[in-house]
């Protein structure tokens, strides 16, 4: 293996035996000895996966739920053993996959710090030395002698994270850390990632958060159905991932289970209109069109019709309605079918967004019809796709004081 | 070898053992004192039943201490195997999420058992002094016998803990075996009560019986009524070697089975 390679994965496959009924007793194992084959089915979680991660690289692994990305991480960590192929690790690996592993609710915060530190390979003396920093970083000074079971989940995560970032090893494996914690905590996570990136630490990050992939990862791999679907530059992979989601999730017709409301007016369809129906995505200079089809069941005056646009993480990016632009909708007669078009400027960054349409009464005290995340649309093609919105600023540069050369 | 005693492993081992100990007496008023009080109370009961009422001691001098030592050694064996049996499954949270040496978990639970054994042996030593037992130089063989019991228990523990991941029956089966073993091993009674020499011989091939009898011989009394494997086979070295070979076989089997299964603990638990 070349010396600049941190991890090399070669043709790795992993199969799990999924018993139809778990035989955890000798009697059932005996009974099913002859018809063993029927006892379980093989689930191929990873199939012939090969990749190489260089030293100093911030590498992302993305994929939908159940695609096998966490299994891959566990194989890298040595928790699972591959059925086929081999994995070579060049350097010391942190054993951490998730935060707070081994935390014991019956022990005090202090005792848990030492236990968790030991799992990272630190002895008591080393932990004593960094104990105060850990507690301070977690902002838990007053709680360290309480049992962990009395901590809120946020406190536990803060404590676990403060210990985990002490890990000193050549390769860090991180699984979905960002899924937990409040805004403040997420900021700390991001600061830590920036530090890792600056220090050229080798990191492997498994995540759903495409903005994290775009911001931190040098390269990434997209795993789909146990195979590597794409591998390469992080922003390309993030886009590929969003496309994959789009193909699977784009629902032109609403899913009834996520629809609710009193039903006087009913949204029956919500879909994005693309200029080029083949391309199915909005370019930066194109306006976004969302079309609703509404059945009127009862006589309604001055309903308010609106949409909420969220990103895949569920954050509300943009909310608008007829009231916001002081548009009165007048009266709707039963039996009629309405078509409502929303058109707005494309200020969205590259990625996939969901649309939640809603119709409410004039005072917004009653909702006639809401469909949660009824459809998605895709934006792609910005030259510098970071952040959440793209507002095309004007940037002026003026020279206030002129310095001549050579002086 | 170096990797087994690395700094990381030592740190981890010490924390795992600490945690075990802290959790064991969690919420009890007397706390650690129980590790001394428990064997004392158990011993008091057995003393009343077997020394005063049933008089199972025969002509053995210092029978109460003889009895105590036997109980302490058996308890160690039973505590260690029982604790280790569920140790891998009990630490499933770690095994599924973290890459630590799997044997470390069994090893750490064995260390907690060794610590209780140490405390119990302190009690034995106190009784030895109070009863003015004439302890001879031969007592230096006792540590070797303790190691023998530990190795046997470790081999069995490795096997049981790995098998328990797949078959939860193991805990019940082991409970039954231990119950039978307790009566088949001359712990509560003197070997002299068994008049049939062949039966004596067979019983002493059990490594636990051999080790407990030898430990009593080297520590408490060299009285002729203490029947040991050396005395009963008297020079038939092939037979005398059997208990020791069994210990080694158990260790090798345990290690081999554990190694084979350890790779799949994370997915099988």
Coordinates of N, CA and C in Angstrom, one line a residue, chain B residues 201 228-237 239-240:
Chain B
X201 N -11.5 -41.9 43.3 CA -10.5 -41.6 42.2 C -11.2 -40.8 41.1
X228 N -6.3 -36.5 48.5 CA -5.9 -35.7 47.3 C -5.6 -36.6 46.2
X229 N -5.5 -36.0 45.0 CA -5.3 -36.9 43.8 C -3.9 -37.6 43.9
X230 N -3.0 -36.9 44.5 CA -1.6 -37.5 44.7 C -1.7 -38.7 45.6
X231 N -2.5 -38.6 46.7 CA -2.6 -39.7 47.7 C -3.4 -40.8 47.1
X232 N -4.5 -40.5 46.4 CA -5.3 -41.6 46.0 C -4.8 -42.4 44.9
X233 N -4.0 -41.8 44.0 CA -3.4 -42.5 42.9 C -2.0 -43.0 43.2
X234 N -1.4 -42.4 44.2 CA -0.1 -42.8 44.7 C 0.9 -43.3 43.7
X235 N 1.4 -42.3 42.9 CA 2.5 -42.7 42.0 C 2.0 -43.0 40.6
X236 N 0.7 -43.2 40.4 CA 0.2 -43.4 39.0 C 0.2 -42.1 38.3
X237 N 1.3 -41.6 37.8 CA 1.4 -40.2 37.3 C 0.5 -39.9 36.1
X239 N -2.5 -40.8 35.7 CA -3.9 -40.4 36.2 C -3.8 -39.1 36.9
X240 N -2.7 -38.9 37.7 CA -2.5 -37.7 38.4 C -2.5 -36.5 37.5

